Structure formats: C-alpha cells, structure tokens
PDB file of C-alpha atoms in Angstrom:
ATOM      1  CA  UNK N   1     -15.138   7.833 -22.825  1.00  0.00           C
ATOM      2  CA  UNK N   2     -18.019   9.452 -24.852  1.00  0.00           C
ATOM      3  CA  UNK N   3     -18.664  13.063 -24.232  1.00  0.00           C
ATOM      4  CA  UNK N   4     -22.389  13.527 -23.158  1.00  0.00           C
ATOM      5  CA  UNK N   5     -22.065  17.133 -22.601  1.00  0.00           C
ATOM      6  CA  UNK N   6     -22.263  16.573 -19.002  1.00  0.00           C
ATOM      7  CA  UNK N   7     -18.551  17.212 -18.268  1.00  0.00           C
ATOM      8  CA  UNK N   8     -17.633  19.552 -21.067  1.00  0.00           C
ATOM      9  CA  UNK N   9     -15.872  19.190 -24.293  1.00  0.00           C
ATOM     10  CA  UNK N  10     -12.360  18.734 -22.823  1.00  0.00           C
ATOM     11  CA  UNK N  11     -12.851  15.672 -20.972  1.00  0.00           C
ATOM     12  CA  UNK N  12     -11.523  12.858 -23.274  1.00  0.00           C
ATOM     13  CA  UNK N  13     -10.336  10.374 -20.703  1.00  0.00           C
ATOM     14  CA  UNK N  14     -12.060   7.947 -18.473  1.00  0.00           C
ATOM     15  CA  UNK N  15     -11.855   8.791 -14.752  1.00  0.00           C
ATOM     16  CA  UNK N  16     -12.021   5.900 -12.324  1.00  0.00           C
ATOM     17  CA  UNK N  17     -12.769   6.787  -8.735  1.00  0.00           C
ATOM     18  CA  UNK N  18     -12.018   3.774  -6.230  1.00  0.00           C
ATOM     19  CA  UNK N  19     -14.163   3.290  -3.521  1.00  0.00           C
ATOM     20  CA  UNK N  20     -12.593   1.234  -0.954  1.00  0.00           C
ATOM     21  CA  UNK N  21     -13.654  -0.776   2.074  1.00  0.00           C
ATOM     22  CA  UNK N  22     -11.977   2.061   4.262  1.00  0.00           C
ATOM     23  CA  UNK N  23     -14.066   4.538   2.617  1.00  0.00           C
ATOM     24  CA  UNK N  24     -17.338   2.426   3.413  1.00  0.00           C
ATOM     25  CA  UNK N  25     -16.176   1.701   6.896  1.00  0.00           C
ATOM     26  CA  UNK N  26     -15.630   5.453   7.575  1.00  0.00           C
ATOM     27  CA  UNK N  27     -18.994   6.311   6.128  1.00  0.00           C
ATOM     28  CA  UNK N  28     -20.632   3.605   8.334  1.00  0.00           C
ATOM     29  CA  UNK N  29     -19.036   5.111  11.569  1.00  0.00           C
ATOM     30  CA  UNK N  30     -19.990   8.805  10.381  1.00  0.00           C
ATOM     31  CA  UNK N  31     -23.481   7.566   9.860  1.00  0.00           C
ATOM     32  CA  UNK N  32     -23.638   5.614  13.284  1.00  0.00           C
ATOM     33  CA  UNK N  33     -22.468   8.432  15.293  1.00  0.00           C
ATOM     34  CA  UNK N  34     -25.125  10.766  13.642  1.00  0.00           C
ATOM     35  CA  UNK N  35     -27.747   8.450  14.482  1.00  0.00           C
ATOM     36  CA  UNK N  36     -26.924   8.098  18.137  1.00  0.00           C
ATOM     37  CA  UNK N  37     -29.288   9.630  20.438  1.00  0.00           C
ATOM     38  CA  UNK N  38     -28.182  11.986  23.281  1.00  0.00           C
ATOM     39  CA  UNK N  39     -27.947   9.467  25.795  1.00  0.00           C
ATOM     40  CA  UNK N  40     -26.010   6.953  23.720  1.00  0.00           C
ATOM     41  CA  UNK N  41     -23.601   9.822  22.902  1.00  0.00           C
ATOM     42  CA  UNK N  42     -23.217  10.522  26.602  1.00  0.00           C
ATOM     43  CA  UNK N  43     -22.478   6.906  27.440  1.00  0.00           C
ATOM     44  CA  UNK N  44     -19.726   7.012  24.419  1.00  0.00           C
ATOM     45  CA  UNK N  45     -18.371  10.305  25.748  1.00  0.00           C
ATOM     46  CA  UNK N  46     -17.726   8.584  29.021  1.00  0.00           C
ATOM     47  CA  UNK N  47     -15.411   6.078  27.702  1.00  0.00           C
ATOM     48  CA  UNK N  48     -12.980   8.823  26.584  1.00  0.00           C
ATOM     49  CA  UNK N  49     -10.257  10.516  28.495  1.00  0.00           C
ATOM     50  CA  UNK N  50     -11.107  14.207  29.582  1.00  0.00           C
ATOM     51  CA  UNK N  51      -8.221  15.229  27.183  1.00  0.00           C
ATOM     52  CA  UNK N  52      -9.951  13.205  24.297  1.00  0.00           C
ATOM     53  CA  UNK N  53     -13.122  14.699  25.121  1.00  0.00           C
ATOM     54  CA  UNK N  54     -11.646  18.302  24.870  1.00  0.00           C
ATOM     55  CA  UNK N  55      -9.628  17.745  21.727  1.00  0.00           C
ATOM     56  CA  UNK N  56     -11.018  19.976  18.760  1.00  0.00           C
ATOM     57  CA  UNK N  57     -12.981  22.285  21.028  1.00  0.00           C
ATOM     58  CA  UNK N  58     -12.097  26.183  20.604  1.00  0.00           C
ATOM     59  CA  UNK N  59     -10.076  27.032  23.825  1.00  0.00           C
ATOM     60  CA  UNK N  60     -12.440  30.130  24.179  1.00  0.00           C
ATOM     61  CA  UNK N  61     -15.555  27.837  24.117  1.00  0.00           C
ATOM     62  CA  UNK N  62     -13.761  25.721  27.043  1.00  0.00           C
ATOM     63  CA  UNK N  63     -12.873  29.110  29.150  1.00  0.00           C
ATOM     64  CA  UNK N  64     -16.498  30.418  28.669  1.00  0.00           C
ATOM     65  CA  UNK N  65     -17.748  27.179  29.993  1.00  0.00           C
ATOM     66  CA  UNK N  66     -15.721  26.951  32.938  1.00  0.00           C
ATOM     67  CA  UNK N  67     -16.331  30.641  34.032  1.00  0.00           C
ATOM     68  CA  UNK N  68     -19.893  29.797  33.787  1.00  0.00           C
ATOM     69  CA  UNK N  69     -19.563  26.766  36.012  1.00  0.00           C
ATOM     70  CA  UNK N  70     -17.396  28.566  38.464  1.00  0.00           C
ATOM     71  CA  UNK N  71     -20.039  31.656  38.516  1.00  0.00           C
ATOM     72  CA  UNK N  72     -22.575  29.112  39.249  1.00  0.00           C
ATOM     73  CA  UNK N  73     -20.627  27.146  41.930  1.00  0.00           C
ATOM     74  CA  UNK N  74     -19.640  30.578  43.508  1.00  0.00           C
ATOM     75  CA  UNK N  75     -23.502  31.409  43.778  1.00  0.00           C
ATOM     76  CA  UNK N  76     -24.113  28.069  45.291  1.00  0.00           C
ATOM     77  CA  UNK N  77     -26.530  27.140  42.563  1.00  0.00           C
ATOM     78  CA  UNK N  78     -24.750  23.983  41.353  1.00  0.00           C
ATOM     79  CA  UNK N  79     -21.174  22.084  41.739  1.00  0.00           C
ATOM     80  CA  UNK N  80     -18.691  20.325  39.878  1.00  0.00           C
TER      81      UNK N  80
END
C-alpha cells in the first residue's frame, strides 16, 4: 500500500477491515431503536419481563426510584 502520509511512515501493509452482514444488522437495529418515539419505546418495553427491563440499571437508581414511589404512595399522592 502506498503511503499517502495520512497514516505515518511505518505502515507498509494493507489493512482489510471486514464489514459483515452481522455488523450491518447491528447498526440498523441501533438506528431503529434510536429513532423510536417515546410511545414506541414504551410499547416495546412492555414486551419485556420486569427482570429484563431492570437489567443494566444501577441498583442505586432502582433503590432511589422505589423510595420515591413509596414516599408518593405513603403520602396518598399516587399508587403502584
């Protein structure tokens, strides 16, 4: 590969990067998820089990959220 000065003088081999169908599918899924409206995201989340919905969340966040809900419920402002 001819050195065009962009990669430095020590690059003397061609580098092939493969872009697989799996890569393409992953990108399309990511773009689709990012393009969903709030209502579409909520509809999708309802298809997941509660455990799946909580996966990846920081336990401290979950605890604080539950405390907030319990306080609101104890005050009679809302319910679960």
